[in-house]
XYZ file of C-alpha atoms in Angstrom:
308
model
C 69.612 87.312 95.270
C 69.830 89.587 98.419
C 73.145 91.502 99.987
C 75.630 91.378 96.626
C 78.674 92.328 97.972
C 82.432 92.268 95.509
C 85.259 91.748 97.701
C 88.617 93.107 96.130
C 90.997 89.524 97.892
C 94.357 91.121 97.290
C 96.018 94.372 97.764
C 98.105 96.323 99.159
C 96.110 97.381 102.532
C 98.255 96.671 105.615
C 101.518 98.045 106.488
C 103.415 99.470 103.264
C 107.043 99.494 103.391
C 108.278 99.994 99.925
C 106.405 102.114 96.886
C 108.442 103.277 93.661
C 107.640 103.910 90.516
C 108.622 102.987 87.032
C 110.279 105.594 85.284
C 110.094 103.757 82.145
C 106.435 102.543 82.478
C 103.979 105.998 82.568
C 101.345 105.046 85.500
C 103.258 102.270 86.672
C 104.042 101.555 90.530
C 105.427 98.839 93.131
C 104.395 98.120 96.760
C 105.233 96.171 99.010
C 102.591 94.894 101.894
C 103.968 91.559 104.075
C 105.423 89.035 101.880
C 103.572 90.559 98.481
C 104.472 92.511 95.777
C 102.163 94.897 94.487
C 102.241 96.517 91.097
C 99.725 99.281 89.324
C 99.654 100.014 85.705
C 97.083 102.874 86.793
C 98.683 105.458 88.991
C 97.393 103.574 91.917
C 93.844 102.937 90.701
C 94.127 99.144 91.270
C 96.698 96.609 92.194
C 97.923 93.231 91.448
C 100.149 90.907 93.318
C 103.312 89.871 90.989
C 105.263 88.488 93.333
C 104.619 86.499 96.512
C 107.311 85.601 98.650
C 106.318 83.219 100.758
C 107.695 83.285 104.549
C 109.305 86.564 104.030
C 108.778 90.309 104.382
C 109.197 92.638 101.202
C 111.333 95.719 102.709
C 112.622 97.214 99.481
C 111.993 97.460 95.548
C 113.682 99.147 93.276
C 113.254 99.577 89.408
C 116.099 100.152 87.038
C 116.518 104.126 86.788
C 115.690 105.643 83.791
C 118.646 106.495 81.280
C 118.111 109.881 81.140
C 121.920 110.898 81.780
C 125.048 110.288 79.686
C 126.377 106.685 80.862
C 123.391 105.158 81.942
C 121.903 102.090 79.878
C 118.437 101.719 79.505
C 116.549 98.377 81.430
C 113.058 99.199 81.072
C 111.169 96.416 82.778
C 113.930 95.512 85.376
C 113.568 95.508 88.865
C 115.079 94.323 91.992
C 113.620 93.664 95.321
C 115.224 92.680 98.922
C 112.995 90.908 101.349
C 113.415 89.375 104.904
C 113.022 86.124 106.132
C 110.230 86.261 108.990
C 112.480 83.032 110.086
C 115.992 82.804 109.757
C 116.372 86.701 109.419
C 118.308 86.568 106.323
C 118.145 88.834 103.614
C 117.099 87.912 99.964
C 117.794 89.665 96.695
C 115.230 89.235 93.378
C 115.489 90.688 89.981
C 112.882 90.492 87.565
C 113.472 91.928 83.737
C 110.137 91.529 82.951
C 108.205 93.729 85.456
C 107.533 91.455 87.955
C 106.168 88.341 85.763
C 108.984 86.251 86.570
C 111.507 86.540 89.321
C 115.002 85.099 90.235
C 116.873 84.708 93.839
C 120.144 86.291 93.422
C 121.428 86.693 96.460
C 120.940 85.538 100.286
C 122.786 87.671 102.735
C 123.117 87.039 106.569
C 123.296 90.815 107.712
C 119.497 93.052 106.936
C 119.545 94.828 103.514
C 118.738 98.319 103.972
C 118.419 99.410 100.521
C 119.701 98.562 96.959
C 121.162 100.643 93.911
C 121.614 100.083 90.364
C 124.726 100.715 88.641
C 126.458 100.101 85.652
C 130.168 98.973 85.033
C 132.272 100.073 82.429
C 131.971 96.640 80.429
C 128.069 97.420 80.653
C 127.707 94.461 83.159
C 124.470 95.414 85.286
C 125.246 95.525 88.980
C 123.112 95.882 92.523
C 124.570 97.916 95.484
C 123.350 96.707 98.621
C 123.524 98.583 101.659
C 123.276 96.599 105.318
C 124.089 97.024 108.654
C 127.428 95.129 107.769
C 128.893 97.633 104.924
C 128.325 97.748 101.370
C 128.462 94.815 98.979
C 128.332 94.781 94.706
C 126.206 91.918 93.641
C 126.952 91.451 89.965
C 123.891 89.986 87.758
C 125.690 87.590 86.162
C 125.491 83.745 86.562
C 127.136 82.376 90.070
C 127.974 85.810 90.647
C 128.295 85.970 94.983
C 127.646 89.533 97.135
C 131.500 91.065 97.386
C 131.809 93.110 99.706
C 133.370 97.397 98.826
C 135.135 98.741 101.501
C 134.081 101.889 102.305
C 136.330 102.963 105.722
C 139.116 101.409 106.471
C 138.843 101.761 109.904
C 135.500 100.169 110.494
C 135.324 97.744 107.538
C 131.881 96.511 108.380
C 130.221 100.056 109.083
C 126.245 99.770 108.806
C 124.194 101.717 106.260
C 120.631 103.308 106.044
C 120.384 104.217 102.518
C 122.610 104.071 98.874
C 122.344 106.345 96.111
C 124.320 105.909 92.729
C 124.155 108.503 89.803
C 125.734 110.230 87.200
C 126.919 113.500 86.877
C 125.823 115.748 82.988
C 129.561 114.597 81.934
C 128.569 110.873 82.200
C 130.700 110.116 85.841
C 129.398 108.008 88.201
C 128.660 108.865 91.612
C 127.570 106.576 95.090
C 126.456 108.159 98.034
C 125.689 106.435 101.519
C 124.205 107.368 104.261
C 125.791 105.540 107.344
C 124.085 104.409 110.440
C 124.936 105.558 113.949
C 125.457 109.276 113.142
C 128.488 108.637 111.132
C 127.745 110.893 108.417
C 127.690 110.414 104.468
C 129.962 109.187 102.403
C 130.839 109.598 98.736
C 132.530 108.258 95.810
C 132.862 109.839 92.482
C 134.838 106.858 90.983
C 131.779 104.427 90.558
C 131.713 103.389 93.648
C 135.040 101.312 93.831
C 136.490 100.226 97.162
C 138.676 102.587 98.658
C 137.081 105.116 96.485
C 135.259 106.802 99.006
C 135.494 109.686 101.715
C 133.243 110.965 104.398
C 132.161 114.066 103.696
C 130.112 115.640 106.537
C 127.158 115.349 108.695
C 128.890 113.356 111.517
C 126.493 113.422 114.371
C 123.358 113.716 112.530
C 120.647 110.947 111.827
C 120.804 110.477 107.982
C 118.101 108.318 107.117
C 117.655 108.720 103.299
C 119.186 110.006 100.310
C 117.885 111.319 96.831
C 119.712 112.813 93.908
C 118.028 116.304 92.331
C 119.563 116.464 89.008
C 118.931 120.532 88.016
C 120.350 121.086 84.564
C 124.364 120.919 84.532
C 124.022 120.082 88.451
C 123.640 117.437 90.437
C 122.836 117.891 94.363
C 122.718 114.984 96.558
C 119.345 115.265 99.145
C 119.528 113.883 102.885
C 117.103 112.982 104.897
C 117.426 113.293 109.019
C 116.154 111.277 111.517
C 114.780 112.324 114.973
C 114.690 109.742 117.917
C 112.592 112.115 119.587
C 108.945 112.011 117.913
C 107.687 114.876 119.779
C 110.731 117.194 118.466
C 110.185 119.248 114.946
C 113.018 117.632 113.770
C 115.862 119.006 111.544
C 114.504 118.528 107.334
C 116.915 117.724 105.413
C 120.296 118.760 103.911
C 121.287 119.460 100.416
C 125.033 119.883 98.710
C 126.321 119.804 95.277
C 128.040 117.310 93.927
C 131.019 117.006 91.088
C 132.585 120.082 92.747
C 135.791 120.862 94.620
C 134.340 120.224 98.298
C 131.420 119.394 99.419
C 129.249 122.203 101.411
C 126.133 121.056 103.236
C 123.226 123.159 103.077
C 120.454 122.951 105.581
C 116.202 122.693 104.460
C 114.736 122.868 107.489
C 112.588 126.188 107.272
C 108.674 125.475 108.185
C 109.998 121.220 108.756
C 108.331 120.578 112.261
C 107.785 116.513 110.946
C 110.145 115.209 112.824
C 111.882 112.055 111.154
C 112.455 112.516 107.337
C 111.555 108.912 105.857
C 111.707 109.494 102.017
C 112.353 112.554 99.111
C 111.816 112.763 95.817
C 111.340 115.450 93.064
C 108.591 116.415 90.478
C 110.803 119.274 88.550
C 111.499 121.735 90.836
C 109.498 120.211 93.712
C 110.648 118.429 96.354
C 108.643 116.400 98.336
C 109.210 114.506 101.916
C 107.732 112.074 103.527
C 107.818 112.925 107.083
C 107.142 111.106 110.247
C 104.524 113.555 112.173
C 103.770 115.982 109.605
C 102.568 113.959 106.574
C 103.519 115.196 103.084
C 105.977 118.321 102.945
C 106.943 120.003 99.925
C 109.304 122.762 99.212
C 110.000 125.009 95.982
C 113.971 124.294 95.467
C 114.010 126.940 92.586
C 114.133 129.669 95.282
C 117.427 130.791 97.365
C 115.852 129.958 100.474
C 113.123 126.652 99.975
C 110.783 126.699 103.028
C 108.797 123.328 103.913
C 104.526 123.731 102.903
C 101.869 121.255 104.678
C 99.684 119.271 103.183
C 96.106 120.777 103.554
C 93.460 119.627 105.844
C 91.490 118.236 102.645
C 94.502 116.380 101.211
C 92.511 112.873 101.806
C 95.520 112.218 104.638
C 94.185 111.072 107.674
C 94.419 113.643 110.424
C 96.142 113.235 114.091
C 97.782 115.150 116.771
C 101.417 116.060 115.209
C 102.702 113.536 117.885
């Protein structure tokens, strides 16, 4: 037997547009690649597909948060993914409680799904926010239970969104944050997310492309990402404000940035790290007054190109 060869037939290897992790699961991860969902029990080691969708494109998956905070109820082995159709161009919600084995269609909404948020209502009834390029809808997960759509300005009812963000402050009150599309700012609501609840507050003429919630002992900041049309420009990092207070004051992280577009943040305890357009992997140390942005090193294992 000459020329052995063992050929690895499915994983995630092409174009990734989703990867989260399971807070309840230690080592555990999703991706999405095409119309596949990927999941690791391994940090990453190896993959598995548990979910194939066929004629559509995985943009988004989500696992049920941790209940690390007063308020929040624990789901370990939920999760909920949104996925286009390469066809008709609808959107389509899943939810699996059983980390990815088995999987049910919830939803199927005309305008693109952006992104997706768990939440929990006061009667403990589990709940999806979905933000689209047509406002913000609820999606209970009960039986026969339809997409309703929150209204989030009254003035432009079907304002799109990039990103949604729900949370809960150290007294147990719940939080949603969105980050609109077309340089419209963020908005929040500190009453769960009800319609009418919410009120722009700030960053009107700015790109905000993602949001992420840093949850530093009694305080809770709310993280956004910018965008930059421009990929040859440094860009502007992010912004950062506290939240549960009695106004909102924006705080710019943009010292040593120079990655243009801002495309994800997350924490590991004091950490923040970015996922940047031009300048790979950026983290910054937010225990300091002043956090300034640190590259990646040259023998990271990221593949190297002009910043451009």
């Amino acid at each position: 037997v000459h020329d052995i060869r063992f050929i690895v037939e499915q994983t995630p290897d092409q174009r990734i547009r989703t990867l989260a992790a399971d807070q309840f699961q230690p080592g555990t991860w999703y991706a999405g690649c095409g119309e596949t969902l990927f999941r690791s029990t391994n940090g990453g080691q190896g993959w598995e597909p548990v979910g194939i969708f066929e004629g559509e494109e995985v943009r988004r998956v989500v696992p049920a948060p941790a209940a690390n905070r007063p308020g929040l109820i624990p789901r370990p082995g939920a999760v909920a993914v949104t996925t286009r159709d390469t066809t008709t161009n609808s959107s389509n919600v899943y939810v699996s409680t059983d980390l990815g084995y088995r999987w049910e269609k919830v939803a199927e909404l005309d305008p693109a799904v952006a992104d997706l948020a768990w939440i929990d209502r006061d009667d403990q009834t589990p709940a999806l926010l979905l933000a689209t390029d047509s406002g913000l809808y609820e999606l209970a997960l009960l039986p026969d239970a339809v997409p309703l759509q929150v209204l989030v300005d009254a003035t432009d009812p079907g304002r799109g969104f990039y990103a949604v963000r729900s949370f809960v402050s150290g007294r147990g009150e719940t939080g949603v944050a969105e980050a609109a599309q077309a340089r419209y700012g963020v908005y929040l609501s500190t009453a769960g997310g009800r319609s009418g609840s919410f009120t722009n507050v700030g960053l009107a003429g700015i790109d905000t492309r993602t949001l992420a919630v840093q949850y530093d002992g009694p305080t809770t900041r709310l993280w956004v990402g910018t965008g930059e049309a421009d990929p040859a420009r440094s860009g502007r990092g992010c912004q950062r404000a506290r939240l549960f207070e009695a106004d909102v004051r924006w705080e710019p992280v943009a010292d040593g940035w120079g990655g243009g577009t801002c495309w994800s943040v997350d924490f590991a305890g004091s950490t923040v790290v970015a996922a940047t357009h031009s300048a790979g992997v950026l983290r910054a140390d937010t225990s300091v007054p002043a956090p300034r942005w640190q590259a990646a090193t040259v023998n990271s294992g990221l593949p190297l190109r002009d910043r451009t």
